[in-house]
XYZ file of C-alpha atoms in Angstrom:
219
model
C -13.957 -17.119 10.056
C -10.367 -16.550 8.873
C -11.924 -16.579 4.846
C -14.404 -13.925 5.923
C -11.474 -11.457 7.664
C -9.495 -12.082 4.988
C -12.668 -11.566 1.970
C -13.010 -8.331 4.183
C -9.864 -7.136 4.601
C -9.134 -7.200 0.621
C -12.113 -5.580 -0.524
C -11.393 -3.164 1.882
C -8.167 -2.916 0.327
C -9.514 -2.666 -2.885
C -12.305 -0.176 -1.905
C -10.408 2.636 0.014
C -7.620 2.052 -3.002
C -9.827 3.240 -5.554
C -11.807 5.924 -3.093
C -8.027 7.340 -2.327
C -6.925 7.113 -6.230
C -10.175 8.915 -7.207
C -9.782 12.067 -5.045
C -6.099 12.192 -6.161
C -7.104 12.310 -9.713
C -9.781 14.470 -8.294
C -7.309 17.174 -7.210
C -5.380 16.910 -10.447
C -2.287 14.599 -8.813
C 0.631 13.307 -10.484
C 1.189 9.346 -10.835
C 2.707 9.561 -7.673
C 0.488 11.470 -5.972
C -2.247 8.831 -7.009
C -0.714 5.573 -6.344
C 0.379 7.202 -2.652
C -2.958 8.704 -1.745
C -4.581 5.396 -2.994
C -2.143 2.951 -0.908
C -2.277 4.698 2.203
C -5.936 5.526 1.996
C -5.949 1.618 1.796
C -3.572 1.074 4.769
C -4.002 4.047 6.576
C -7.090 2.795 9.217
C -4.906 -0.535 9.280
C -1.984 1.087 10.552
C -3.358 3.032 13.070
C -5.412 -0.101 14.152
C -2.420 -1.791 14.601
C -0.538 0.722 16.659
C -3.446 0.957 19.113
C -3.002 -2.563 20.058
C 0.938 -2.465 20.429
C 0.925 -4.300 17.297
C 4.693 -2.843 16.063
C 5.705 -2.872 13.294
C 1.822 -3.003 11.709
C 0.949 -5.400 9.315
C 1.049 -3.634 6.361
C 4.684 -3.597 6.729
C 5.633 -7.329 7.465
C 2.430 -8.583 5.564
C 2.748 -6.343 1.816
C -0.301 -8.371 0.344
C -2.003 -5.528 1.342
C 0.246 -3.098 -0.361
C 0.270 -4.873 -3.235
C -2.971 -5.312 -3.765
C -4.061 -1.679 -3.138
C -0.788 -0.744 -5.712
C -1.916 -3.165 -8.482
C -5.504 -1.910 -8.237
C -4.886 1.477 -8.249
C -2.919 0.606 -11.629
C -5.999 -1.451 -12.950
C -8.053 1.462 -12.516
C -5.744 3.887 -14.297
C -5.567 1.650 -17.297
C -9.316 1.102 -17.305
C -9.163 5.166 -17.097
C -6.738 5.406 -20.215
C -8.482 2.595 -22.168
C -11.776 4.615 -21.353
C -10.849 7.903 -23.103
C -8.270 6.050 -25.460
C -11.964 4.847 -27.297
C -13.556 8.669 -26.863
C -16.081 7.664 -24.428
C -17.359 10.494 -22.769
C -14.264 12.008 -20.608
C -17.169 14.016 -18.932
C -18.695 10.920 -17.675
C -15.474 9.891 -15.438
C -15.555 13.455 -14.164
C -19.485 13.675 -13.093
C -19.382 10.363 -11.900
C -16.316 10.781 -9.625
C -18.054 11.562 -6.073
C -20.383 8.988 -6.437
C -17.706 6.757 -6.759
C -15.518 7.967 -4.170
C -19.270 7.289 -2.024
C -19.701 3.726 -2.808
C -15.951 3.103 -2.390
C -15.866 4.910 1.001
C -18.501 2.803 2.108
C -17.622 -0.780 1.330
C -14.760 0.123 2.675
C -16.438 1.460 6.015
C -18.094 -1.687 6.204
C -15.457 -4.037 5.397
C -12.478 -2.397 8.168
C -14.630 -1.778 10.615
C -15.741 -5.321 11.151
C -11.810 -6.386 10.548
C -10.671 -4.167 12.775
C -13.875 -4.300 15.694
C -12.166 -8.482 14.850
C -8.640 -7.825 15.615
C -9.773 -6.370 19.060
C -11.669 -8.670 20.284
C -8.829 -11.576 19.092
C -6.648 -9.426 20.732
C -8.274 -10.831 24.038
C -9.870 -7.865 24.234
C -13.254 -9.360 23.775
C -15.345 -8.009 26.573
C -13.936 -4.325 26.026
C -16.793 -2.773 24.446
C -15.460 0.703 24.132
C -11.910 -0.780 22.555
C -14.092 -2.967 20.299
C -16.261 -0.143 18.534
C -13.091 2.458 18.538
C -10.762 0.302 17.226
C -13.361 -0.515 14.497
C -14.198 2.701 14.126
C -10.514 3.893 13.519
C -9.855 1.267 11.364
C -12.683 2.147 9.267
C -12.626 5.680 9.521
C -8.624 6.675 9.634
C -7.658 5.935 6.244
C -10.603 8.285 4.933
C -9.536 10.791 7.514
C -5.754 10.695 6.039
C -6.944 10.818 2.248
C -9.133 14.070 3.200
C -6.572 15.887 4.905
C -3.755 14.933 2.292
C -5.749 16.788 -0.131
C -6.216 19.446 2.727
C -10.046 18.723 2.974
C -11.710 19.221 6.266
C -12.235 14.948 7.610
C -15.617 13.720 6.225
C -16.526 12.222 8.636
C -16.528 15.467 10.459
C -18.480 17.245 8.492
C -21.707 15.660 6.392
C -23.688 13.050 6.334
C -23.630 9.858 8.624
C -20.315 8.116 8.181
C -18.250 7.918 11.433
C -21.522 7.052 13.480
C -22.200 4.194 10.959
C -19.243 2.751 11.442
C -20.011 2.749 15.435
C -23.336 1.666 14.821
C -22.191 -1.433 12.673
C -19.360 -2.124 15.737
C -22.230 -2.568 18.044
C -23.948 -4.989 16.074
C -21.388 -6.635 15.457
C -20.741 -6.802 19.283
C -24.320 -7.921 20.313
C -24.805 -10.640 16.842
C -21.427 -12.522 17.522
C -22.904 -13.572 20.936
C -25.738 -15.598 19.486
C -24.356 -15.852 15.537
C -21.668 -17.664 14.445
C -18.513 -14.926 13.633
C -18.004 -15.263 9.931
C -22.096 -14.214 9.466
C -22.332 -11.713 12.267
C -19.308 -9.885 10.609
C -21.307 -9.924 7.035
C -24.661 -8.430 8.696
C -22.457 -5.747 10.327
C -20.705 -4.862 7.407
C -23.750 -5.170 5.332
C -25.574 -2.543 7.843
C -23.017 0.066 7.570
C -22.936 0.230 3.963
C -26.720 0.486 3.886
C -26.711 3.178 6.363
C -24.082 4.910 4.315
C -26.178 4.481 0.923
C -29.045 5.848 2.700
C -27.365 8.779 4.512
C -26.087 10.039 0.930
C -29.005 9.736 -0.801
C -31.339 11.697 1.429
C -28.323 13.765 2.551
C -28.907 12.802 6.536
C -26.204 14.676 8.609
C -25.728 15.052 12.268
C -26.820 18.214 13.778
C -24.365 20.946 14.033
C -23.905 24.295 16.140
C -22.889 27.730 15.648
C -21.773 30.624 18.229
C -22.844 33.633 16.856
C -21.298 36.821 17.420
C -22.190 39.001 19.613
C -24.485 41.918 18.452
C -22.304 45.383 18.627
């Protein structure tokens, strides 16, 4: 069980990293501006996880594996970026490609902190508090998006298109029911599993929640 968190929590790490690095670049950041979006894209969720269960000071700051790793990716993928255009590949090719990366980072990601973070509840001694379960997951997963979107003063995605907040409550509740009759480690994997599918899906046929307008009234 502790392998799984710990598989989950890193390619989390690694997965929001990127997502966060990738809109910085995106919106034409400095080094700076990259490696800061990218680590606290990668922490954010955690942090805010961690403050909702009185867990002060949070993790990330008296555990910095996790702000390591998130810093030494995001400097991977900058040299993989330099070595890319060093050999004239196709510059135009990073550039197309960028949303659909920040898409399948968001949602490994999704997956992997909301099952860490639906975990940390319930080990909490929280584990017959359904409603802290699936919001704790669900800010776990969701916050460090939400930070990364409004540091490059984007409306929250998960606000606004396609299903991403709901499947990160959806996976929560699976995870919920499957750990009562699965052992931990695999009902964690299922759940995770499920919210990246419904994430993959959601994008590809573009499936958003409903939304409503007031209209004015007629003069």
């Amino acid at each position: 069980m502790e392998l799984t968190f710990f598989i989950l929590e890193m390619l989390g790490t690694i997965a929001f990293s990127i997502s966060g690095a990738v809109a910085a670049i995106d919106n034409n950041m400095d080094l700076l501006g990259i490696t800061t979006l990218g680590i606290t894209t990668a922490v954010g969720g955690g942090i805010m996880r961690d403050v909702t269960l009185g867990v002060v000071p949070p993790n990330a700051f008296r555990q910095p594996i996790y702000v390591t790793v998130a810093f030494i990716t995001i400097i991977v993928f900058l040299i993989g970026i330099k070595i890319w255009n060093h050999f004239r590949l196709i510059p135009e090719v990073i550039t197309s490609h960028l949303k659909t990366l920040i898409n399948i980072s968001d949602a490994i990601g999704l997956g992997a902190f909301t099952m860490t973070g639906a975990n940390v509840a319930i080990n909490s001694g929280h584990s017959d508090n359904l409603l802290l379960i699936v919001f704790v997951g669900f800010l776990t997963g969701c916050g460090g998006g939400v930070l990364r979107d409004i540091f490059t003063t984007k409306k929250p995605y998960i606000f606004t298109k396609h299903v991403y907040g709901l499947a990160s409550i959806i996976g929560a509740l699976i995870y919920f029911v499957l750990r009562q009759y699965l052992a931990g480690n695999v009902a964690m994997m299922i759940s995770a599993a499920a919210i990246v599918l419904i994430r993959f899906i959601s994008a590809k046929f573009k499936l958003s929640l409903p939304k409503f307008k007031i209209k004015p009234p007629k003069s």
